[in-house]
Short mmCIF file of C-alpha atoms in Angstrom, two decimals:
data_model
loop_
_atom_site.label_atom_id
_atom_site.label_comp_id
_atom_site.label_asym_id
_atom_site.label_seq_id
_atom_site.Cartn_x
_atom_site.Cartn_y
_atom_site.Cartn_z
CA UNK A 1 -12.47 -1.07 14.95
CA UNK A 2 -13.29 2.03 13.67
CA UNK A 3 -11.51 4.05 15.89
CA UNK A 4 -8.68 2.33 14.13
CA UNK A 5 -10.03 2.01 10.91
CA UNK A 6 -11.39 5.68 10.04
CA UNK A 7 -8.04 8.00 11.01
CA UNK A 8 -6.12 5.25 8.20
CA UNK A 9 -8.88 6.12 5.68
CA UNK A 10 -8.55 9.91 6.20
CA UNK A 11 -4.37 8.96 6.10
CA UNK A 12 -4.82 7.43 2.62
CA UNK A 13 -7.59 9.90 0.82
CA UNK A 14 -5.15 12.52 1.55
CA UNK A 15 -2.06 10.74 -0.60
CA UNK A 16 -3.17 11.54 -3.49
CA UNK A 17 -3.35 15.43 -2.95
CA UNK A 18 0.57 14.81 -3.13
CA UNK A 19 0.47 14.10 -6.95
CA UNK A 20 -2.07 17.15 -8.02
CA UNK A 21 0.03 19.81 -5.91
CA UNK A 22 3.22 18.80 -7.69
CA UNK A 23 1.42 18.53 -11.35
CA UNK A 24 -0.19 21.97 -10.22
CA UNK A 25 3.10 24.22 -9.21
CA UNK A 26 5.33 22.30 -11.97
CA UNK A 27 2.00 22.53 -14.86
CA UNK A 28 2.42 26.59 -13.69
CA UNK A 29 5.70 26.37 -14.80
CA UNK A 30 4.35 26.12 -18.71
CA UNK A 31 6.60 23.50 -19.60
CA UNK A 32 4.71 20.42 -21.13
CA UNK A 33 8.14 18.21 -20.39
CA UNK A 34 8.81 19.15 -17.13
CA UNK A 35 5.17 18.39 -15.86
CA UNK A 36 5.83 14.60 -17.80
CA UNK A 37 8.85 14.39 -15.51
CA UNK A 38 7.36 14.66 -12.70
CA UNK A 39 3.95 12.27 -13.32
CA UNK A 40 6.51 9.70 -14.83
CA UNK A 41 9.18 10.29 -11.66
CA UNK A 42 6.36 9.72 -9.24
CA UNK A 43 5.35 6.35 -11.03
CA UNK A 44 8.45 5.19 -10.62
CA UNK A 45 9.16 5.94 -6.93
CA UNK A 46 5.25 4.73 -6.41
CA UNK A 47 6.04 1.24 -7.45
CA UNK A 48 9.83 1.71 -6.69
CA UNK A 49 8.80 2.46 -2.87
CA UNK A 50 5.96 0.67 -2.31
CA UNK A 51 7.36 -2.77 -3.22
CA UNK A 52 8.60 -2.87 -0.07
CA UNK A 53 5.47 -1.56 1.49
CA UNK A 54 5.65 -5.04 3.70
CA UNK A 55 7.98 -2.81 5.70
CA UNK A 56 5.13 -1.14 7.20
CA UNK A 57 2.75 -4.13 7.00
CA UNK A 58 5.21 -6.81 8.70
CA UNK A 59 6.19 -4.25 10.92
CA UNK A 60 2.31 -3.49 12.63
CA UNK A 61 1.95 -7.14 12.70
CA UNK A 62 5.42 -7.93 14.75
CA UNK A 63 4.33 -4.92 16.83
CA UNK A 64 0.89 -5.77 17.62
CA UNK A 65 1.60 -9.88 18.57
CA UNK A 66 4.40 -7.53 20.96
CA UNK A 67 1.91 -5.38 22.14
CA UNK A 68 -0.84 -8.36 22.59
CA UNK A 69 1.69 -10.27 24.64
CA UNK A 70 2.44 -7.14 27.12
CA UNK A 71 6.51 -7.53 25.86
CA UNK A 72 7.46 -3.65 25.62
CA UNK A 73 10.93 -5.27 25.11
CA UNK A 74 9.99 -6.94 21.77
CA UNK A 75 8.16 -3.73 20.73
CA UNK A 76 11.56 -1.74 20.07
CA UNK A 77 12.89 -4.71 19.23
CA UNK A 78 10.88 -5.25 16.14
CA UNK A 79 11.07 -1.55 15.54
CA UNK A 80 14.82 -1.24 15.68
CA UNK A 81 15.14 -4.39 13.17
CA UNK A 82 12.68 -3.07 10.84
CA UNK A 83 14.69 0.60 10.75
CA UNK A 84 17.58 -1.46 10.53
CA UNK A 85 16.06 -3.46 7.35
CA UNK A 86 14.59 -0.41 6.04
CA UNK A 87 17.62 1.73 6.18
CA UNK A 88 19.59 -0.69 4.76
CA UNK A 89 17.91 -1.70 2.05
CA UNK A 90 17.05 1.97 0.76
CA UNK A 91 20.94 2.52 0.31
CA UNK A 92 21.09 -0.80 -1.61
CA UNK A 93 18.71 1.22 -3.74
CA UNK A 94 20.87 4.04 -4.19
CA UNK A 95 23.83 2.11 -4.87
CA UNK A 96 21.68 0.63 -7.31
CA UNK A 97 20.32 3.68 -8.71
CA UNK A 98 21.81 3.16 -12.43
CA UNK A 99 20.57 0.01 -13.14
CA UNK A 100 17.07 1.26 -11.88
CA UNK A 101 17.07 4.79 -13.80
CA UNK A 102 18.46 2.36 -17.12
CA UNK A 103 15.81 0.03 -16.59
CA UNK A 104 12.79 2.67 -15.64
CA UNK A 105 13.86 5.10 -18.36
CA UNK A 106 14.09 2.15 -21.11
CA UNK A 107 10.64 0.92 -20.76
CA UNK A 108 9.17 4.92 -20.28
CA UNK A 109 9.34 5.31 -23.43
CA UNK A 110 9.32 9.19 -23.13
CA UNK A 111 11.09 11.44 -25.26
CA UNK A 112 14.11 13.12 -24.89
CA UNK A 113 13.12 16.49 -23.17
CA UNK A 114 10.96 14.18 -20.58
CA UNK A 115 13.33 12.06 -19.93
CA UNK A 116 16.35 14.50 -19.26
CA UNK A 117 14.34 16.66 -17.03
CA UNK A 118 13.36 12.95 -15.46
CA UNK A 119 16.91 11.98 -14.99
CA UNK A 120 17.15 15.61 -12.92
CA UNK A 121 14.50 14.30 -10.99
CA UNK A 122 15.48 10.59 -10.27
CA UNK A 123 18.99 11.38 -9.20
CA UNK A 124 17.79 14.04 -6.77
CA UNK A 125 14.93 11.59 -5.39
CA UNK A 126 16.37 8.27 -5.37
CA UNK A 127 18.40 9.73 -2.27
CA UNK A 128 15.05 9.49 -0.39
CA UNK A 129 15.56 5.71 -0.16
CA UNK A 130 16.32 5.17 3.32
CA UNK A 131 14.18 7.97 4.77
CA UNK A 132 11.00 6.58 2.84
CA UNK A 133 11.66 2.96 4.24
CA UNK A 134 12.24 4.03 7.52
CA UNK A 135 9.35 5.76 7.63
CA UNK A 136 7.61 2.78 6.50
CA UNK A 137 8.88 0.86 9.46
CA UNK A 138 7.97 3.54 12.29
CA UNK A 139 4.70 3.68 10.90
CA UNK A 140 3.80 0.29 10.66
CA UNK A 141 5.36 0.69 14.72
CA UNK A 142 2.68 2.94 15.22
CA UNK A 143 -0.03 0.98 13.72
CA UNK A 144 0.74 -1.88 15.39
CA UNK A 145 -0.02 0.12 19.02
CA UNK A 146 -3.34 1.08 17.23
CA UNK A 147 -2.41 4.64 17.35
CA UNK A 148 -3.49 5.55 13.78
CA UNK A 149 -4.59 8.78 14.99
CA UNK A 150 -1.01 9.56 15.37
CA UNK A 151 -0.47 7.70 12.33
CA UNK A 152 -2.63 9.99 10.31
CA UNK A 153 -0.94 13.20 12.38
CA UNK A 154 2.37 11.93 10.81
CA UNK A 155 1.19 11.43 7.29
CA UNK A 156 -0.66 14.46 7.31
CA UNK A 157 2.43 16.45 8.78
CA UNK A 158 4.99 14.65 6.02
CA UNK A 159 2.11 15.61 3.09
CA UNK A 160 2.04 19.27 4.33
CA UNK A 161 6.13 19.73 4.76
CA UNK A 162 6.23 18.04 1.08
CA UNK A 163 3.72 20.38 -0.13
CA UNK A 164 5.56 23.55 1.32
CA UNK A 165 8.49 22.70 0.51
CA UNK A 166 7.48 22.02 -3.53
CA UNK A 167 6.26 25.90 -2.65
CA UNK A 168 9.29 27.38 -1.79
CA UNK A 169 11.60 25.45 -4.20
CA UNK A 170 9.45 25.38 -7.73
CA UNK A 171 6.99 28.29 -7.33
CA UNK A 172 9.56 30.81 -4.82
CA UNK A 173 13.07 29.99 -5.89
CA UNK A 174 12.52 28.52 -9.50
CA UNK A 175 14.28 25.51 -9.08
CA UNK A 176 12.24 23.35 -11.50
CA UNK A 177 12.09 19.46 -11.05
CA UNK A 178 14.82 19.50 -9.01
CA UNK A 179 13.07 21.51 -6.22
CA UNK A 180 10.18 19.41 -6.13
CA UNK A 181 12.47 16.11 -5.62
CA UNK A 182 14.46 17.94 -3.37
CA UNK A 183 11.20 19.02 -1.30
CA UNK A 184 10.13 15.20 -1.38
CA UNK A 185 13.53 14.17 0.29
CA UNK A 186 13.40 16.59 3.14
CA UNK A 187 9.63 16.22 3.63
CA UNK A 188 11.07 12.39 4.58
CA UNK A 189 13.74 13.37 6.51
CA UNK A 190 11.25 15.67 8.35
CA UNK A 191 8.80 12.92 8.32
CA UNK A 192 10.82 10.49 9.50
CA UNK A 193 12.16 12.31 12.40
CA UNK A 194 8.31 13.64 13.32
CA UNK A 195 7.69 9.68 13.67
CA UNK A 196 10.30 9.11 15.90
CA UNK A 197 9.36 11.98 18.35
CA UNK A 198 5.77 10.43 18.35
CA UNK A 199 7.30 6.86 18.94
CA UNK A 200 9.74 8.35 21.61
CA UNK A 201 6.45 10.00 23.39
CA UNK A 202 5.11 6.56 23.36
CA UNK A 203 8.22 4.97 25.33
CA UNK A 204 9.98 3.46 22.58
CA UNK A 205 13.58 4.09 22.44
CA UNK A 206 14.79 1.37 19.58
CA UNK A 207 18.10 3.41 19.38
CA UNK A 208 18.74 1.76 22.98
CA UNK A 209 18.32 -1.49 21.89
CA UNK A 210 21.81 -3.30 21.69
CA UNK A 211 23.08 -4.29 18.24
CA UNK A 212 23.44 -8.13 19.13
CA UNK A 213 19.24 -7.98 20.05
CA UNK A 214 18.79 -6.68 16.23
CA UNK A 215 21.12 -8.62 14.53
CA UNK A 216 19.74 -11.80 16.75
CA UNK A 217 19.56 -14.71 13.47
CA UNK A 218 16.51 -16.49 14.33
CA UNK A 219 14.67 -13.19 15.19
CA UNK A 220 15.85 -11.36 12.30
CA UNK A 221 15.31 -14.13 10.02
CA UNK A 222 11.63 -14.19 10.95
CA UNK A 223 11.65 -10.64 10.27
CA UNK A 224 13.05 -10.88 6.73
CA UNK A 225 10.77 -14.13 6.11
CA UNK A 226 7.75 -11.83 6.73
CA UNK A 227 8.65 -9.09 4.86
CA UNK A 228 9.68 -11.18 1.69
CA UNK A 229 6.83 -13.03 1.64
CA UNK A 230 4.44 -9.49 1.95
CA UNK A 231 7.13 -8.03 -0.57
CA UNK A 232 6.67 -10.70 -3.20
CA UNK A 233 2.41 -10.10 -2.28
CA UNK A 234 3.07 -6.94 -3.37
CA UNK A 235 4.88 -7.45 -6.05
CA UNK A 236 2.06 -10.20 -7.69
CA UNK A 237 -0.10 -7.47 -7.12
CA UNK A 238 1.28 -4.46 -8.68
CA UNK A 239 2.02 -7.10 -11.98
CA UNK A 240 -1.61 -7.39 -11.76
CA UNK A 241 -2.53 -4.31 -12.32
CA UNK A 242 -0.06 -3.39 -14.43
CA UNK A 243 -1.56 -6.32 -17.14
CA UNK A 244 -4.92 -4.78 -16.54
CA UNK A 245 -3.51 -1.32 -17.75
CA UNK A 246 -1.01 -2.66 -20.15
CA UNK A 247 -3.93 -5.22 -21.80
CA UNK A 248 -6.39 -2.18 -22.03
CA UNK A 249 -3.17 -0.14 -23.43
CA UNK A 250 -3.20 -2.24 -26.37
CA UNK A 251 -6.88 -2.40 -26.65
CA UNK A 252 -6.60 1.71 -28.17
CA UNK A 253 -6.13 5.31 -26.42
CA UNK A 254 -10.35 5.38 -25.87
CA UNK A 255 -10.55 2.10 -23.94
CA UNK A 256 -7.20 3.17 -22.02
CA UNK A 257 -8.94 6.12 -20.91
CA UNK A 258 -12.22 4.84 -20.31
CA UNK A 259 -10.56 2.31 -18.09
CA UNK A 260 -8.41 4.97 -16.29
CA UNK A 261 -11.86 6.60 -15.31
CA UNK A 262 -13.21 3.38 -14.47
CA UNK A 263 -9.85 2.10 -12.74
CA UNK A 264 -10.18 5.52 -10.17
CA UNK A 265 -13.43 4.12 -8.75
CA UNK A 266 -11.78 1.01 -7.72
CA UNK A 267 -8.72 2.91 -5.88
CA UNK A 268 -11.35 5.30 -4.10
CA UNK A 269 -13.13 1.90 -2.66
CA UNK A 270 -9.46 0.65 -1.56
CA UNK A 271 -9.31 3.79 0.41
CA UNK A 272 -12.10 3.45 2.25
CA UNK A 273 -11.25 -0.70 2.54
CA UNK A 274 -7.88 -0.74 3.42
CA UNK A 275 -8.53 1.53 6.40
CA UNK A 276 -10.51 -1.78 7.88
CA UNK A 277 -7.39 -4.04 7.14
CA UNK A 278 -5.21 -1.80 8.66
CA UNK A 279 -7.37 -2.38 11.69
CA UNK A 280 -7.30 -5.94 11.35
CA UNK A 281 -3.82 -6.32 11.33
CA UNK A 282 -4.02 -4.51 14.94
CA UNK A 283 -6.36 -5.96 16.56
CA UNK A 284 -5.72 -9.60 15.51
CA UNK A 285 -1.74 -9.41 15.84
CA UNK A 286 -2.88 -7.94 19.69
CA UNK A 287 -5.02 -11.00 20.05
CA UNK A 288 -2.42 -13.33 18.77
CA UNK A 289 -0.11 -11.74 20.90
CA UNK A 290 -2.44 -11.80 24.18
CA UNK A 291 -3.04 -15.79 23.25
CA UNK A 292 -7.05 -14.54 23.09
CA UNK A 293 -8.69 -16.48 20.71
CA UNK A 294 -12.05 -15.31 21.58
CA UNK A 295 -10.70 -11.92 20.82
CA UNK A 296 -8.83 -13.05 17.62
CA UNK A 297 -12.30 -14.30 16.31
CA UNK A 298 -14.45 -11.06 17.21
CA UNK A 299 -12.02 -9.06 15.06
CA UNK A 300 -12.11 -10.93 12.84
CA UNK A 301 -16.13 -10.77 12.74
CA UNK A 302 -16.23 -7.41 13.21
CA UNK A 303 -13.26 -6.74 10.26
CA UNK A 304 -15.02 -8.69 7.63
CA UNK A 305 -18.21 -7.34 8.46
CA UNK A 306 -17.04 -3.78 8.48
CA UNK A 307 -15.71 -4.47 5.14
CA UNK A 308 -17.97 -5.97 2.92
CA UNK A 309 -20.77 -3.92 4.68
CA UNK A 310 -18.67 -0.80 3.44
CA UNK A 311 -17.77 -2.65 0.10
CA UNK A 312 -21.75 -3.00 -0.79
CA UNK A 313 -22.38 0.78 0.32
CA UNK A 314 -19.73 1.67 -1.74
CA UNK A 315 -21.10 -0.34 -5.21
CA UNK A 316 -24.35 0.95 -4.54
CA UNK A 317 -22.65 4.78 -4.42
CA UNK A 318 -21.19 3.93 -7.96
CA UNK A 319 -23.79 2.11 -9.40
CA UNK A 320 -26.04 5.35 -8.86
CA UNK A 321 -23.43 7.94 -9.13
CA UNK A 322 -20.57 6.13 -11.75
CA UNK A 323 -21.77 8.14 -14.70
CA UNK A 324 -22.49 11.31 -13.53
CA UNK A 325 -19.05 11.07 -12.13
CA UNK A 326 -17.83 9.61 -15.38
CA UNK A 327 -18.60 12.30 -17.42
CA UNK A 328 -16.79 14.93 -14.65
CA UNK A 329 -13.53 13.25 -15.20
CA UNK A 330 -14.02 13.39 -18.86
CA UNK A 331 -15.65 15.67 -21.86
CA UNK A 332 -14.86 13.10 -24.38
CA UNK A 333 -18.12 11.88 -25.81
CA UNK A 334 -16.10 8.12 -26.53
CA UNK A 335 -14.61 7.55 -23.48
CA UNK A 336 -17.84 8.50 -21.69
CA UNK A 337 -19.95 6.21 -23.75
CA UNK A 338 -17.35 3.24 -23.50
CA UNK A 339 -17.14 3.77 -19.58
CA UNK A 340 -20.40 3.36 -19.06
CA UNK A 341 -20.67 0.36 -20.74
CA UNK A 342 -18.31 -1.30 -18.57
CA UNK A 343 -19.36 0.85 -15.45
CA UNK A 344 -20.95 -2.60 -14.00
CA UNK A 345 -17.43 -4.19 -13.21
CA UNK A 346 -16.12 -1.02 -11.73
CA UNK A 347 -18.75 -0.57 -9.12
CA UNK A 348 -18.55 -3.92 -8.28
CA UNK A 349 -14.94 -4.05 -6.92
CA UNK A 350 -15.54 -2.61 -3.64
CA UNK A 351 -18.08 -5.48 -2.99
CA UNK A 352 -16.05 -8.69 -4.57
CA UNK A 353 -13.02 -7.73 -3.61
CA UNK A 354 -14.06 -6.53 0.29
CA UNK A 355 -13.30 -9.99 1.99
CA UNK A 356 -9.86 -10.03 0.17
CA UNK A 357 -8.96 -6.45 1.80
CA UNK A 358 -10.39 -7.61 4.97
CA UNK A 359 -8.32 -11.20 5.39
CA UNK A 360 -5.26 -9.33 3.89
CA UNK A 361 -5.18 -7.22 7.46
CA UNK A 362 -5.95 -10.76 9.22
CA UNK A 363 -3.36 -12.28 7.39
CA UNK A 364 -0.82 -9.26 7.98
CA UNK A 365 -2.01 -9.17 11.85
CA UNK A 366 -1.68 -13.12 12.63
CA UNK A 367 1.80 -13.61 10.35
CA UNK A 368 0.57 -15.92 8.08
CA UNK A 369 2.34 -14.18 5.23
CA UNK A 370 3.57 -17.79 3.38
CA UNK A 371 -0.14 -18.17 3.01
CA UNK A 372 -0.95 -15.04 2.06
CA UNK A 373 1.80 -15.17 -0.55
CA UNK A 374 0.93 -18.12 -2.18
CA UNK A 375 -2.76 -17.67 -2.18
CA UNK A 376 -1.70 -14.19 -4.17
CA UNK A 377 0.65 -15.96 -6.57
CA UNK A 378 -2.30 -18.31 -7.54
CA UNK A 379 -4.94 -15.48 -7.65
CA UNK A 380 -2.47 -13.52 -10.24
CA UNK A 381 -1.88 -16.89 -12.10
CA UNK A 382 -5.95 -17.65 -12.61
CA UNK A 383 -6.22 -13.75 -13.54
CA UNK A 384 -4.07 -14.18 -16.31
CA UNK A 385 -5.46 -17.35 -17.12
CA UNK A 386 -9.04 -16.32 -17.20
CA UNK A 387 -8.00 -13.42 -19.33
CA UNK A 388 -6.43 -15.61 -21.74
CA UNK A 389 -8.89 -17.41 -22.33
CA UNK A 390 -11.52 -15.09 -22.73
CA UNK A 391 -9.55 -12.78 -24.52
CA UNK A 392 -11.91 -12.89 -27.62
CA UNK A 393 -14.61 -10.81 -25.38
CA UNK A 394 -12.30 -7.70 -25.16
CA UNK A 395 -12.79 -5.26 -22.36
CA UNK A 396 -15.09 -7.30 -21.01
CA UNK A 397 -12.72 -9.84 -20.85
CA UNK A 398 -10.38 -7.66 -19.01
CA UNK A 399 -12.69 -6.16 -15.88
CA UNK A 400 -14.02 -9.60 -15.52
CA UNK A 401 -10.84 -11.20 -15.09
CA UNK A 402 -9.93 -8.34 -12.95
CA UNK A 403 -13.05 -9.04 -10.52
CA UNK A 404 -12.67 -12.87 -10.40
CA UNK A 405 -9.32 -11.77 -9.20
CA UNK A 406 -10.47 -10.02 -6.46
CA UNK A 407 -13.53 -12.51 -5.79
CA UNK A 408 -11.04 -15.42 -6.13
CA UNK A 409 -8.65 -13.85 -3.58
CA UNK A 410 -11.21 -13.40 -0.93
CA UNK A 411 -12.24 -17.09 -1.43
CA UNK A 412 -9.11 -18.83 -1.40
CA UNK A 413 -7.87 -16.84 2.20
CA UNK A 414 -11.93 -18.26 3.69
CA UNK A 415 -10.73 -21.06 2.61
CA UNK A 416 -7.18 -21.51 4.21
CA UNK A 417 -8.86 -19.31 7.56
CA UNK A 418 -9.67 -22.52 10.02
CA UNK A 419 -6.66 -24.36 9.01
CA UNK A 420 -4.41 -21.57 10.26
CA UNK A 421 -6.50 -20.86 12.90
CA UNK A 422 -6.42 -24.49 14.60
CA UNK A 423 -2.81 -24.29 14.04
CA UNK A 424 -2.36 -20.85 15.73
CA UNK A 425 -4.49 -21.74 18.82
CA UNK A 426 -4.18 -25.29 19.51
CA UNK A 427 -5.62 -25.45 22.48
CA UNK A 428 -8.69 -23.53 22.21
CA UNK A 429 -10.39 -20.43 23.73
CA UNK A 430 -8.21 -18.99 26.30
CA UNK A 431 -9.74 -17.40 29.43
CA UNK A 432 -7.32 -14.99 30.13
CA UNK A 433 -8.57 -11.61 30.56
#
């Protein structure tokens, strides 16, 4: 478990160094505009991109029920259909790019300068598509084999060409926003082809597989099925947090910040959580796969126990340290008085919302992504219900919503747990060794 977990956490702490290098070489540049551009570009390409994050997810969990069952057939199979997927629905992206730019650049809301250096930006990055969702599905291949070392050797190696490659184009040949899209693009391209290698040294060849095996209907179609339902996950999701930020928007420019301090606390505990799912969605799709319920149910033990024992570290960590880290992200005497008032619900997250991160992987892992999907839709539908009803209590209001969210989540995938578990093993413990 850890083995699997730990190399996914150091893959996901190191994300975000992407952002501050390109703020850094473009906020050199001296050019207020340009370094909008870019934080508003990568907004867009964050949620752009990772609504179809089930790519990787769907893909580990096909590929770990393949590996479980001993089918190294079925494992470039699902890899082959997923690069097919992936590639194909990046260009529909690109052919779509107008609508998209209209549609991002309308509800921006930036001004003129931002948004024509942004449009510089988009139309160089968009092309990216394909390469970014094909990544996604060769490493959710490798993820599924529980090689997340290698995992975090590829993530690492695409974060350091995309770094050196910002370099050379912004800082060495003054290219502006252009060069730091165009470093992005061939950082995936480079990425992408770095995953393959690794793959290849692992005995896939999905390029072998024959066309009529990928386009197979009912094999495809339960590909597609599990990636829409983890896409439209995904999708609930990201709407939920963007009515936590666009609810504390409205609430004034202090309480948006404060929250933004707050809200950072929350996405470091995800790092260190999501690591745990990952390894869930290994090590129960192998189960699955290797008909092992006895197996199935240690993982699962040993995920959710991992988790929320992480989870309660991690509140204790920010109950103690919140507001001396508070007042390091900010010197504004308001926002660091109003954080701390709400620093409670922020160091709680990691705890309430650890069984939700930890079934999410189980879900992922065992395939039962209609569950997961409705259980999601109904979580977002009592956030916004809870809020609205308490909306007289202000912030308050808002994080507590958010953490019944991520308490209610957890509860309602216990809940469903046996259910899908009787109907996954039917006929009890198997023996097989």
């Amino acid at each position: 478990m850890l083995a699997i977990a730990l190399p996914m956490t150091l893959s996901h702490v190191t994300t975000p160094l992407l952002g501050l290098v390109d703020a850094t070489v473009i906020g050199r540049l001296g050019e207020a505009h340009l370094l909008g551009a870019v934080a508003l570009g990568a907004v867009v390409f964050d949620f752009l991109f990772w609504s179809f994050g089930a790519l990787r997810m769907g893909t580990a969990g096909l590929t770990a029920q393949a590996v479980g069952a001993g089918d190294r057939a079925e494992i470039d199979r699902a890899l082959a259909r997923a690069l097919a997927v992936g590639v194909a629905a990046g260009l529909v992206l690109v052919a779509l790019q107008w609508p998209i730019r209209l549609v991002a650049f309308s509800l921006s809301g930036a001004s003129p300068a931002v948004l024509g250096a942004l449009a510089v930006y988009f139309g160089i990055r968009i092309w990216a598509a394909p390469l970014t969702l094909a990544n996604y599905a060769a490493f959710g291949s490798i993820v599924g084999r529980g090689r997340t070392d290698l995992g975090f050797l590829v993530q690492v190696g695409i974060n350091l060409a995309n770094i050196a490659l910002t370099l050379l184009f912004v800082a060495g040949l003054g290219m502006g926003v252009a060069g730091a899209a165009l470093g992005t693009v061939l950082a995936e391209a480079l990425g992408l082809a770095f995953s393959l290698a690794v793959l290849g040294r692992l005995g896939s060849r999905p390029w072998r597989v024959p066309l009529a095996e990928v386009m197979r209907r009912d094999a495809l179609v339960r590909t597609l099925a599990v990636n829409r339902d983890i896409m439209i996950r995904t999708v609930a999701l990201l709407a939920a947090f963007a009515i936590f930020t666009g609810v504390g928007a409205r609430s004034g420019d202090v309480t948006l910040a404060a929250n933004a301090v707050l809200y950072n606390m929350f996405l470091m505990g995800g790092y260190f959580l999501d690591g745990f799912a990952t390894a869930a969605e290994t090590l129960c799709g192998q189960a699955i796969g290797a008909r092992r319920e006895d197996a199935f149910r240690r993982a699962v033990a040993l995920s959710l126990g991992w988790s929320v024992g992480f989870g309660a570290a991690l509140s204790g960590v920010f109950l103690v340290g919140g507001a001396p880290f508070v007042d390091a992200v900010s010197t504004n005497p308001e926002v660091r008085a109003l954080a701390r008032d709400y620093l409670v619900f922020a160091a709680l997250t990691p705890l309430v919302g650890a069984a939700a991160f930890a079934y999410d992987g189980i879900y992922i892992g065992a395939t039962w992504t209609a569950a997961m999907r409705d259980l999601m839709l109904l979580s977002l539908a009592l956030f916004a219900g809870v809020l609205w009803l308490s909306s007289q209590w202000g912030n308050a209001a808002l994080w507590g919503a958010f953490v019944v969210f991520l308490g209610v989540r957890g509860f309602g995938q216990a809940a469903r747990y046996p259910g899908l578990v009787r109907r996954t093993f039917p006929q009890g413990v198997s023996a097989r060794s």
